[in-house]
């Protein structure tokens, strides 16, 4: 609104011009050139960027991959000509397959996991159904391949890992997968998954695959455990009989002699 204290815009502009002349003597054109030079200097300095020890630098020129840079202080042509992306390559990422964790798990406390049957139920080599939950841990190996060769790395990793596990389980019997050869299943799945991802050019390395659960389906798990206990009883009885034989036969031979 108008009033006695209303500022005079023309006077303010004139005051600013006087101050600019005091700071930048030599007239308007030289002042403008000086300001442009300062702005160009700052624009050029904006191309410096730092890549941390746990990162890889990826330089893009007009959005297209140009080169990779190592940790330390680096330079690229300022925006919008070139830009730099610095993904962390030492961070271990995790993908859960066959299960989902709750909010409590992400907060670091114990949480009840939810089973996902469409992912966890698989067919073994002896035509039995097994319920498997496993975790894939991976990290970035080549930042450029990771950023540009696959559109959705997390989803791709999940689908490829489930496919690899199904193939290995399809070559394994139910007993081997649930008891004695779990370590072999993990190792073979890791090797197959790494091979698939290398063919994709995904730029990632599989650190580890951990089987969280490998059991028959819930509907038959009690009967399966009964069979397992019966086999353990059988083995224990055989071992006890063998021990008795090893004890009594030498005594009998000595007595006979």
GROMACS .gro file of N, CA, C and O in nm, residues 110-234:
model
  500
  110UNK      N    1   1.408  -5.875   1.622
  110UNK     CA    2   1.356  -6.000   1.570
  110UNK      C    3   1.215  -5.979   1.514
  110UNK      O    4   1.130  -5.919   1.578
  111UNK      N    5   1.193  -6.032   1.397
  111UNK     CA    6   1.063  -6.015   1.333
  111UNK      C    7   1.017  -6.148   1.275
  111UNK      O    8   1.097  -6.232   1.235
  112UNK      N    9   0.887  -6.167   1.273
  112UNK     CA   10   0.830  -6.287   1.215
  112UNK      C   11   0.824  -6.268   1.064
  112UNK      O   12   0.766  -6.171   1.015
  113UNK      N   13   0.886  -6.359   0.989
  113UNK     CA   14   0.885  -6.349   0.845
  113UNK      C   15   0.759  -6.411   0.788
  113UNK      O   16   0.704  -6.506   0.843
  114UNK      N   17   0.716  -6.358   0.676
  114UNK     CA   18   0.596  -6.408   0.608
  114UNK      C   19   0.640  -6.491   0.489
  114UNK      O   20   0.719  -6.447   0.406
  115UNK      N   21   0.588  -6.612   0.481
  115UNK     CA   22   0.624  -6.702   0.372
  115UNK      C   23   0.553  -6.661   0.244
  115UNK      O   24   0.438  -6.616   0.247
  116UNK      N   25   0.622  -6.676   0.130
  116UNK     CA   26   0.566  -6.645  -0.001
  116UNK      C   27   0.567  -6.775  -0.082
  116UNK      O   28   0.668  -6.808  -0.147
  117UNK      N   29   0.458  -6.852  -0.080
  117UNK     CA   30   0.460  -6.986  -0.141
  117UNK      C   31   0.493  -6.987  -0.289
  117UNK      O   32   0.559  -7.079  -0.338
  118UNK      N   33   0.450  -6.885  -0.364
  118UNK     CA   34   0.476  -6.886  -0.507
  118UNK      C   35   0.626  -6.875  -0.538
  118UNK      O   36   0.669  -6.905  -0.650
  119UNK      N   37   0.704  -6.831  -0.442
  119UNK     CA   38   0.849  -6.826  -0.459
  119UNK      C   39   0.920  -6.942  -0.390
  119UNK      O   40   1.022  -6.991  -0.439
  120UNK      N   41   0.867  -6.988  -0.278
  120UNK     CA   42   0.940  -7.082  -0.194
  120UNK      C   43   0.917  -7.229  -0.230
  120UNK      O   44   1.003  -7.313  -0.202
  121UNK      N   45   0.803  -7.264  -0.289
  121UNK     CA   46   0.775  -7.404  -0.320
  121UNK      C   47   0.843  -7.443  -0.450
  121UNK      O   48   0.821  -7.383  -0.555
  122UNK      N   49   0.928  -7.549  -0.442
  122UNK     CA   50   1.004  -7.594  -0.557
  122UNK      C   51   0.997  -7.746  -0.567
  122UNK      O   52   0.968  -7.814  -0.469
  123UNK      N   53   1.028  -7.797  -0.686
  123UNK     CA   54   1.022  -7.941  -0.712
  123UNK      C   55   1.164  -7.997  -0.713
  123UNK      O   56   1.251  -7.948  -0.784
  124UNK      N   57   1.187  -8.102  -0.632
  124UNK     CA   58   1.318  -8.163  -0.623
  124UNK      C   59   1.340  -8.264  -0.736
  124UNK      O   60   1.248  -8.297  -0.811
  125UNK      N   61   1.463  -8.316  -0.743
  125UNK     CA   62   1.496  -8.410  -0.847
  125UNK      C   63   1.425  -8.543  -0.834
  125UNK      O   64   1.408  -8.615  -0.934
  126UNK      N   65   1.379  -8.580  -0.712
  126UNK     CA   66   1.304  -8.705  -0.694
  126UNK      C   67   1.154  -8.681  -0.686
  126UNK      O   68   1.081  -8.758  -0.623
  127UNK      N   69   1.110  -8.571  -0.748
  127UNK     CA   70   0.967  -8.541  -0.765
  127UNK      C   71   0.896  -8.515  -0.632
  127UNK      O   72   0.779  -8.550  -0.614
  128UNK      N   73   0.964  -8.454  -0.538
  128UNK     CA   74   0.902  -8.410  -0.413
  128UNK      C   75   0.897  -8.258  -0.410
  128UNK      O   76   0.974  -8.190  -0.480
  129UNK      N   77   0.809  -8.205  -0.329
  129UNK     CA   78   0.798  -8.060  -0.314
  129UNK      C   79   0.874  -8.018  -0.189
  129UNK      O   80   0.863  -8.081  -0.084
  130UNK      N   81   0.950  -7.910  -0.201
  130UNK     CA   82   1.027  -7.858  -0.089
  130UNK      C   83   0.998  -7.709  -0.073
  130UNK      O   84   0.971  -7.639  -0.172
  131UNK      N   85   0.998  -7.664   0.049
  131UNK     CA   86   0.971  -7.523   0.082
  131UNK      C   87   1.104  -7.460   0.120
  131UNK      O   88   1.162  -7.493   0.224
  132UNK      N   89   1.152  -7.367   0.038
  132UNK     CA   90   1.285  -7.308   0.056
  132UNK      C   91   1.275  -7.157   0.071
  132UNK      O   92   1.210  -7.089  -0.008
  133UNK      N   93   1.341  -7.104   0.173
  133UNK     CA   94   1.363  -6.961   0.190
  133UNK      C   95   1.514  -6.937   0.187
  133UNK      O   96   1.588  -7.006   0.257
  134UNK      N   97   1.558  -6.841   0.109
  134UNK     CA   98   1.701  -6.813   0.106
  134UNK      C   99   1.727  -6.664   0.081
  134UNK      O  100   1.639  -6.590   0.038
  135UNK      N  101   1.849  -6.625   0.113
  135UNK     CA  102   1.892  -6.486   0.105
  135UNK      C  103   2.010  -6.477   0.009
  135UNK      O  104   2.103  -6.559   0.016
  136UNK      N  105   2.006  -6.378  -0.079
  136UNK     CA  106   2.117  -6.350  -0.171
  136UNK      C  107   2.183  -6.220  -0.128
  136UNK      O  108   2.116  -6.117  -0.116
  137UNK      N  109   2.313  -6.225  -0.107
  137UNK     CA  110   2.390  -6.105  -0.074
  137UNK      C  111   2.481  -6.072  -0.192
  137UNK      O  112   2.556  -6.158  -0.238
  138UNK      N  113   2.475  -5.948  -0.239
  138UNK     CA  114   2.551  -5.910  -0.358
  138UNK      C  115   2.599  -5.766  -0.345
  138UNK      O  116   2.549  -5.688  -0.265
  139UNK      N  117   2.698  -5.734  -0.426
  139UNK     CA  118   2.751  -5.597  -0.431
  139UNK      C  119   2.789  -5.562  -0.574
  139UNK      O  120   2.801  -5.650  -0.660
  140UNK      N  121   2.810  -5.435  -0.598
  140UNK     CA  122   2.843  -5.387  -0.733
  140UNK      C  123   2.990  -5.415  -0.763
  140UNK      O  124   3.078  -5.387  -0.682
  141UNK      N  125   3.015  -5.471  -0.881
  141UNK     CA  126   3.152  -5.497  -0.927
  141UNK      C  127   3.196  -5.394  -1.031
  141UNK      O  128   3.309  -5.347  -1.030
  142UNK      N  129   3.106  -5.362  -1.123
  142UNK     CA  130   3.135  -5.265  -1.227
  142UNK      C  131   3.019  -5.166  -1.232
  142UNK      O  132   2.908  -5.200  -1.272
  143UNK      N  133   3.046  -5.042  -1.187
  143UNK     CA  134   2.938  -4.945  -1.171
  143UNK      C  135   2.872  -4.910  -1.304
  143UNK      O  136   2.750  -4.893  -1.310
  144UNK      N  137   2.949  -4.898  -1.411
  144UNK     CA  138   2.891  -4.860  -1.541
  144UNK      C  139   2.796  -4.968  -1.591
  144UNK      O  140   2.684  -4.938  -1.635
  145UNK      N  141   2.837  -5.095  -1.585
  145UNK     CA  142   2.749  -5.203  -1.628
  145UNK      C  143   2.624  -5.210  -1.540
  145UNK      O  144   2.513  -5.232  -1.589
  146UNK      N  145   2.643  -5.191  -1.411
  146UNK     CA  146   2.530  -5.197  -1.318
  146UNK      C  147   2.427  -5.089  -1.348
  146UNK      O  148   2.306  -5.113  -1.342
  147UNK      N  149   2.474  -4.970  -1.383
  147UNK     CA  150   2.382  -4.858  -1.404
  147UNK      C  151   2.311  -4.863  -1.538
  147UNK      O  152   2.197  -4.818  -1.549
  148UNK      N  153   2.374  -4.922  -1.641
  148UNK     CA  154   2.322  -4.906  -1.776
  148UNK      C  155   2.283  -5.036  -1.846
  148UNK      O  156   2.215  -5.031  -1.947
  149UNK      N  157   2.326  -5.152  -1.796
  149UNK     CA  158   2.297  -5.276  -1.869
  149UNK      C  159   2.166  -5.342  -1.828
  149UNK      O  160   2.111  -5.421  -1.903
  150UNK      N  161   2.119  -5.315  -1.707
  150UNK     CA  162   1.992  -5.371  -1.663
  150UNK      C  163   1.907  -5.258  -1.606
  150UNK      O  164   1.956  -5.170  -1.536
  151UNK      N  165   1.776  -5.264  -1.636
  151UNK     CA  166   1.688  -5.154  -1.601
  151UNK      C  167   1.655  -5.154  -1.451
  151UNK      O  168   1.656  -5.050  -1.388
  152UNK      N  169   1.625  -5.272  -1.396
  152UNK     CA  170   1.584  -5.281  -1.256
  152UNK      C  171   1.670  -5.387  -1.189
  152UNK      O  172   1.635  -5.506  -1.188
  153UNK      N  173   1.785  -5.350  -1.132
  153UNK     CA  174   1.877  -5.450  -1.077
  153UNK      C  175   1.816  -5.537  -0.968
  153UNK      O  176   1.840  -5.658  -0.964
  154UNK      N  177   1.738  -5.479  -0.878
  154UNK     CA  178   1.683  -5.555  -0.767
  154UNK      C  179   1.587  -5.663  -0.817
  154UNK      O  180   1.595  -5.779  -0.774
  155UNK      N  181   1.497  -5.627  -0.907
  155UNK     CA  182   1.403  -5.725  -0.961
  155UNK      C  183   1.474  -5.830  -1.045
  155UNK      O  184   1.443  -5.950  -1.037
  156UNK      N  185   1.571  -5.788  -1.126
  156UNK     CA  186   1.648  -5.883  -1.206
  156UNK      C  187   1.721  -5.983  -1.118
  156UNK      O  188   1.723  -6.104  -1.146
  157UNK      N  189   1.782  -5.934  -1.010
  157UNK     CA  190   1.851  -6.023  -0.917
  157UNK      C  191   1.756  -6.124  -0.856
  157UNK      O  192   1.788  -6.243  -0.845
  158UNK      N  193   1.639  -6.079  -0.819
  158UNK     CA  194   1.540  -6.166  -0.755
  158UNK      C  195   1.495  -6.278  -0.850
  158UNK      O  196   1.491  -6.397  -0.814
  159UNK      N  197   1.462  -6.241  -0.974
  159UNK     CA  198   1.414  -6.340  -1.071
  159UNK      C  199   1.525  -6.439  -1.107
  159UNK      O  200   1.503  -6.560  -1.114
  160UNK      N  201   1.646  -6.388  -1.129
  160UNK     CA  202   1.757  -6.475  -1.166
  160UNK      C  203   1.793  -6.569  -1.053
  160UNK      O  204   1.823  -6.687  -1.076
  161UNK      N  205   1.790  -6.520  -0.929
  161UNK     CA  206   1.825  -6.606  -0.814
  161UNK      C  207   1.722  -6.716  -0.795
  161UNK      O  208   1.758  -6.831  -0.768
  162UNK      N  209   1.595  -6.682  -0.808
  162UNK     CA  210   1.492  -6.785  -0.795
  162UNK      C  211   1.505  -6.890  -0.905
  162UNK      O  212   1.491  -7.011  -0.879
  163UNK      N  213   1.535  -6.847  -1.026
  163UNK     CA  214   1.551  -6.940  -1.138
  163UNK      C  215   1.670  -7.033  -1.113
  163UNK      O  216   1.662  -7.154  -1.136
  164UNK      N  217   1.782  -6.977  -1.065
  164UNK     CA  218   1.900  -7.058  -1.040
  164UNK      C  219   1.874  -7.161  -0.930
  164UNK      O  220   1.913  -7.278  -0.942
  165UNK      N  221   1.807  -7.120  -0.823
  165UNK     CA  222   1.778  -7.212  -0.714
  165UNK      C  223   1.685  -7.324  -0.761
  165UNK      O  224   1.704  -7.442  -0.725
  166UNK      N  225   1.585  -7.292  -0.841
  166UNK     CA  226   1.493  -7.396  -0.892
  166UNK      C  227   1.569  -7.498  -0.977
  166UNK      O  228   1.540  -7.618  -0.971
  167UNK      N  229   1.664  -7.451  -1.056
  167UNK     CA  230   1.740  -7.543  -1.140
  167UNK      C  231   1.825  -7.637  -1.054
  167UNK      O  232   1.831  -7.758  -1.081
  168UNK      N  233   1.891  -7.584  -0.952
  168UNK     CA  234   1.976  -7.668  -0.868
  168UNK      C  235   1.891  -7.765  -0.785
  168UNK      O  236   1.925  -7.884  -0.771
  169UNK      N  237   1.780  -7.718  -0.731
  169UNK     CA  238   1.693  -7.806  -0.653
  169UNK      C  239   1.635  -7.915  -0.742
  169UNK      O  240   1.615  -8.029  -0.700
  170UNK      N  241   1.609  -7.884  -0.869
  170UNK     CA  242   1.559  -7.984  -0.962
  170UNK      C  243   1.658  -8.095  -0.991
  170UNK      O  244   1.621  -8.199  -1.047
  171UNK      N  245   1.784  -8.075  -0.954
  171UNK     CA  246   1.887  -8.176  -0.971
  171UNK      C  247   1.925  -8.243  -0.838
  171UNK      O  248   2.019  -8.322  -0.834
  172UNK      N  249   1.852  -8.211  -0.731
  172UNK     CA  250   1.887  -8.257  -0.596
  172UNK      C  251   1.768  -8.331  -0.535
  172UNK      O  252   1.653  -8.292  -0.556
  173UNK      N  253   1.795  -8.436  -0.461
  173UNK     CA  254   1.687  -8.508  -0.394
  173UNK      C  255   1.641  -8.432  -0.271
  173UNK      O  256   1.712  -8.344  -0.219
  174UNK      N  257   1.523  -8.467  -0.222
  174UNK     CA  258   1.467  -8.400  -0.104
  174UNK      C  259   1.557  -8.419   0.017
  174UNK      O  260   1.584  -8.324   0.092
  175UNK      N  261   1.605  -8.542   0.039
  175UNK     CA  262   1.690  -8.568   0.156
  175UNK      C  263   1.819  -8.488   0.150
  175UNK      O  264   1.863  -8.431   0.251
  176UNK      N  265   1.881  -8.481   0.034
  176UNK     CA  266   2.007  -8.405   0.022
  176UNK      C  267   1.984  -8.256   0.044
  176UNK      O  268   2.066  -8.188   0.108
  177UNK      N  269   1.874  -8.204  -0.008
  177UNK     CA  270   1.848  -8.060   0.005
  177UNK      C  271   1.815  -8.020   0.149
  177UNK      O  272   1.844  -7.908   0.190
  178UNK      N  273   1.753  -8.111   0.225
  178UNK     CA  274   1.710  -8.076   0.360
  178UNK      C  275   1.813  -8.113   0.466
  178UNK      O  276   1.805  -8.062   0.579
  179UNK      N  277   1.908  -8.199   0.433
  179UNK     CA  278   2.002  -8.245   0.538
  179UNK      C  279   2.147  -8.229   0.494
  179UNK      O  280   2.208  -8.125   0.517
  180UNK      N  281   2.202  -8.331   0.430
  180UNK     CA  282   2.347  -8.340   0.416
  180UNK      C  283   2.411  -8.250   0.315
  180UNK      O  284   2.532  -8.223   0.324
  181UNK      N  285   2.340  -8.202   0.213
  181UNK     CA  286   2.405  -8.130   0.104
  181UNK      C  287   2.355  -7.987   0.090
  181UNK      O  288   2.355  -7.930  -0.021
  182UNK      N  289   2.314  -7.928   0.198
  182UNK     CA  290   2.269  -7.788   0.194
  182UNK      C  291   2.382  -7.696   0.148
  182UNK      O  292   2.361  -7.602   0.071
  183UNK      N  293   2.504  -7.721   0.197
  183UNK     CA  294   2.618  -7.638   0.159
  183UNK      C  295   2.645  -7.647   0.009
  183UNK      O  296   2.675  -7.546  -0.057
  184UNK      N  297   2.633  -7.766  -0.047
  184UNK     CA  298   2.653  -7.782  -0.191
  184UNK      C  299   2.545  -7.710  -0.270
  184UNK      O  300   2.573  -7.652  -0.375
  185UNK      N  301   2.422  -7.716  -0.222
  185UNK     CA  302   2.313  -7.643  -0.290
  185UNK      C  303   2.342  -7.494  -0.292
  185UNK      O  304   2.325  -7.427  -0.396
  186UNK      N  305   2.388  -7.439  -0.182
  186UNK     CA  306   2.420  -7.297  -0.175
  186UNK      C  307   2.533  -7.262  -0.272
  186UNK      O  308   2.525  -7.162  -0.347
  187UNK      N  309   2.637  -7.344  -0.275
  187UNK     CA  310   2.753  -7.316  -0.360
  187UNK      C  311   2.717  -7.326  -0.508
  187UNK      O  312   2.753  -7.238  -0.588
  188UNK      N  313   2.646  -7.431  -0.547
  188UNK     CA  314   2.608  -7.448  -0.688
  188UNK      C  315   2.515  -7.336  -0.733
  188UNK      O  316   2.525  -7.287  -0.846
  189UNK      N  317   2.422  -7.295  -0.646
  189UNK     CA  318   2.330  -7.187  -0.682
  189UNK      C  319   2.405  -7.056  -0.700
  189UNK      O  320   2.377  -6.979  -0.792
  190UNK      N  321   2.501  -7.030  -0.612
  190UNK     CA  322   2.580  -6.907  -0.624
  190UNK      C  323   2.657  -6.906  -0.756
  190UNK      O  324   2.661  -6.803  -0.826
  191UNK      N  325   2.719  -7.018  -0.792
  191UNK     CA  326   2.796  -7.024  -0.916
  191UNK      C  327   2.705  -7.006  -1.038
  191UNK      O  328   2.740  -6.934  -1.133
  192UNK      N  329   2.589  -7.071  -1.038
  192UNK     CA  330   2.497  -7.058  -1.151
  192UNK      C  331   2.442  -6.917  -1.162
  192UNK      O  332   2.433  -6.860  -1.273
  193UNK      N  333   2.406  -6.857  -1.050
  193UNK     CA  334   2.353  -6.721  -1.051
  193UNK      C  335   2.458  -6.623  -1.101
  193UNK      O  336   2.427  -6.531  -1.178
  194UNK      N  337   2.583  -6.640  -1.058
  194UNK     CA  338   2.690  -6.552  -1.105
  194UNK      C  339   2.708  -6.564  -1.256
  194UNK      O  340   2.728  -6.465  -1.327
  195UNK      N  341   2.697  -6.687  -1.307
  195UNK     CA  342   2.710  -6.708  -1.451
  195UNK      C  343   2.597  -6.638  -1.527
  195UNK      O  344   2.620  -6.573  -1.630
  196UNK      N  345   2.475  -6.646  -1.476
  196UNK     CA  346   2.360  -6.580  -1.541
  196UNK      C  347   2.380  -6.429  -1.544
  196UNK      O  348   2.361  -6.363  -1.647
  197UNK      N  349   2.420  -6.372  -1.432
  197UNK     CA  350   2.436  -6.227  -1.422
  197UNK      C  351   2.552  -6.178  -1.508
  197UNK      O  352   2.547  -6.068  -1.563
  198UNK      N  353   2.658  -6.259  -1.519
  198UNK     CA  354   2.769  -6.221  -1.607
  198UNK      C  355   2.723  -6.218  -1.753
  198UNK      O  356   2.767  -6.133  -1.831
  199UNK      N  357   2.637  -6.311  -1.790
  199UNK     CA  358   2.584  -6.310  -1.926
  199UNK      C  359   2.498  -6.187  -1.951
  199UNK      O  360   2.494  -6.134  -2.063
  200UNK      N  361   2.429  -6.140  -1.848
  200UNK     CA  362   2.350  -6.017  -1.860
  200UNK      C  363   2.439  -5.892  -1.864
  200UNK      O  364   2.393  -5.785  -1.904
  201UNK      N  365   2.564  -5.905  -1.820
  201UNK     CA  366   2.649  -5.787  -1.804
  201UNK      C  367   2.600  -5.700  -1.692
  201UNK      O  368   2.605  -5.576  -1.700
  202UNK      N  369   2.555  -5.763  -1.583
  202UNK     CA  370   2.491  -5.689  -1.474
  202UNK      C  371   2.590  -5.608  -1.392
  202UNK      O  372   2.550  -5.514  -1.321
  203UNK      N  373   2.717  -5.644  -1.394
  203UNK     CA  374   2.816  -5.568  -1.318
  203UNK      C  375   2.809  -5.590  -1.169
  203UNK      O  376   2.846  -5.501  -1.092
  204UNK      N  377   2.761  -5.707  -1.125
  204UNK     CA  378   2.752  -5.735  -0.981
  204UNK      C  379   2.823  -5.867  -0.952
  204UNK      O  380   2.844  -5.950  -1.041
  205UNK      N  381   2.860  -5.886  -0.826
  205UNK     CA  382   2.922  -6.010  -0.781
  205UNK      C  383   2.839  -6.065  -0.665
  205UNK      O  384   2.797  -5.990  -0.577
  206UNK      N  385   2.814  -6.196  -0.667
  206UNK     CA  386   2.737  -6.260  -0.561
  206UNK      C  387   2.831  -6.291  -0.445
  206UNK      O  388   2.926  -6.370  -0.461
  207UNK      N  389   2.807  -6.229  -0.332
  207UNK     CA  390   2.892  -6.253  -0.216
  207UNK      C  391   2.858  -6.384  -0.147
  207UNK      O  392   2.948  -6.461  -0.110
  208UNK      N  393   2.729  -6.412  -0.132
  208UNK     CA  394   2.691  -6.533  -0.058
  208UNK      C  395   2.543  -6.563  -0.081
  208UNK      O  396   2.463  -6.472  -0.105
  209UNK      N  397   2.510  -6.692  -0.075
  209UNK     CA  398   2.371  -6.736  -0.073
  209UNK      C  399   2.351  -6.820   0.052
  209UNK      O  400   2.426  -6.914   0.077
  210UNK      N  401   2.251  -6.785   0.131
  210UNK     CA  402   2.226  -6.852   0.259
  210UNK      C  403   2.086  -6.913   0.259
  210UNK      O  404   1.987  -6.842   0.238
  211UNK      N  405   2.080  -7.042   0.278
  211UNK     CA  406   1.952  -7.110   0.294
  211UNK      C  407   1.899  -7.085   0.435
  211UNK      O  408   1.962  -7.123   0.534
  212UNK      N  409   1.785  -7.018   0.445
  212UNK     CA  410   1.724  -6.993   0.574
  212UNK      C  411   1.634  -7.108   0.617
  212UNK      O  412   1.621  -7.138   0.735
  213UNK      N  413   1.570  -7.173   0.519
  213UNK     CA  414   1.482  -7.285   0.547
  213UNK      C  415   1.478  -7.376   0.426
  213UNK      O  416   1.474  -7.329   0.313
  214UNK      N  417   1.484  -7.508   0.450
  214UNK     CA  418   1.470  -7.607   0.344
  214UNK      C  419   1.397  -7.726   0.403
  214UNK      O  420   1.458  -7.819   0.455
  215UNK      N  421   1.265  -7.722   0.397
  215UNK     CA  422   1.180  -7.823   0.459
  215UNK      C  423   1.071  -7.867   0.361
  215UNK      O  424   1.041  -7.795   0.265
  216UNK      N  425   1.012  -7.982   0.386
  216UNK     CA  426   0.892  -8.017   0.310
  216UNK      C  427   0.780  -7.917   0.339
  216UNK      O  428   0.787  -7.842   0.437
  217UNK      N  429   0.676  -7.915   0.257
  217UNK     CA  430   0.564  -7.823   0.283
  217UNK      C  431   0.503  -7.847   0.421
  217UNK      O  432   0.512  -7.958   0.477
  218UNK      N  433   0.440  -7.745   0.474
  218UNK     CA  434   0.385  -7.753   0.610
  218UNK      C  435   0.283  -7.865   0.625
  218UNK      O  436   0.269  -7.923   0.733
  219UNK      N  437   0.211  -7.899   0.516
  219UNK     CA  438   0.107  -8.001   0.524
  219UNK      C  439   0.164  -8.139   0.554
  219UNK      O  440   0.095  -8.225   0.608
  220UNK      N  441   0.290  -8.165   0.517
  220UNK     CA  442   0.347  -8.299   0.534
  220UNK      C  443   0.473  -8.298   0.620
  220UNK      O  444   0.541  -8.400   0.631
  221UNK      N  445   0.503  -8.185   0.681
  221UNK     CA  446   0.630  -8.176   0.753
  221UNK      C  447   0.634  -8.267   0.875
  221UNK      O  448   0.739  -8.322   0.909
  222UNK      N  449   0.520  -8.287   0.942
  222UNK     CA  450   0.518  -8.376   1.058
  222UNK      C  451   0.552  -8.520   1.017
  222UNK      O  452   0.631  -8.589   1.083
  223UNK      N  453   0.491  -8.567   0.907
  223UNK     CA  454   0.522  -8.702   0.859
  223UNK      C  455   0.668  -8.713   0.816
  223UNK      O  456   0.733  -8.815   0.841
  224UNK      N  457   0.719  -8.609   0.755
  224UNK     CA  458   0.859  -8.609   0.715
  224UNK      C  459   0.950  -8.620   0.836
  224UNK      O  460   1.049  -8.696   0.835
  225UNK      N  461   0.919  -8.545   0.942
  225UNK     CA  462   1.000  -8.552   1.063
  225UNK      C  463   0.992  -8.690   1.127
  225UNK      O  464   1.091  -8.740   1.183
  226UNK      N  465   0.876  -8.755   1.118
  226UNK     CA  466   0.864  -8.892   1.169
  226UNK      C  467   0.956  -8.986   1.093
  226UNK      O  468   1.023  -9.072   1.153
  227UNK      N  469   0.961  -8.969   0.963
  227UNK     CA  470   1.051  -9.053   0.883
  227UNK      C  471   1.196  -9.026   0.920
  227UNK      O  472   1.277  -9.120   0.934
  228UNK      N  473   1.230  -8.898   0.937
  228UNK     CA  474   1.368  -8.864   0.974
  228UNK      C  475   1.405  -8.924   1.109
  228UNK      O  476   1.515  -8.978   1.126
  229UNK      N  477   1.313  -8.917   1.205
  229UNK     CA  478   1.342  -8.974   1.337
  229UNK      C  479   1.355  -9.126   1.328
  229UNK      O  480   1.441  -9.185   1.395
  230UNK      N  481   1.274  -9.190   1.244
  230UNK     CA  482   1.284  -9.335   1.227
  230UNK      C  483   1.419  -9.372   1.168
  230UNK      O  484   1.482  -9.471   1.209
  231UNK      N  485   1.466  -9.297   1.071
  231UNK     CA  486   1.596  -9.324   1.012
  231UNK      C  487   1.709  -9.304   1.114
  231UNK      O  488   1.807  -9.380   1.116
  232UNK      N  489   1.695  -9.200   1.196
  232UNK     CA  490   1.795  -9.179   1.300
  232UNK      C  491   1.796  -9.294   1.400
  232UNK      O  492   1.903  -9.339   1.444
  233UNK      N  493   1.677  -9.343   1.435
  233UNK     CA  494   1.669  -9.459   1.526
  233UNK      C  495   1.733  -9.582   1.461
  233UNK      O  496   1.802  -9.660   1.528
  234UNK      N  497   1.708  -9.598   1.331
  234UNK     CA  498   1.767  -9.711   1.260
  234UNK      C  499   1.920  -9.703   1.263
  234UNK      O  500   1.988  -9.802   1.293
   0.00000   0.00000   0.00000
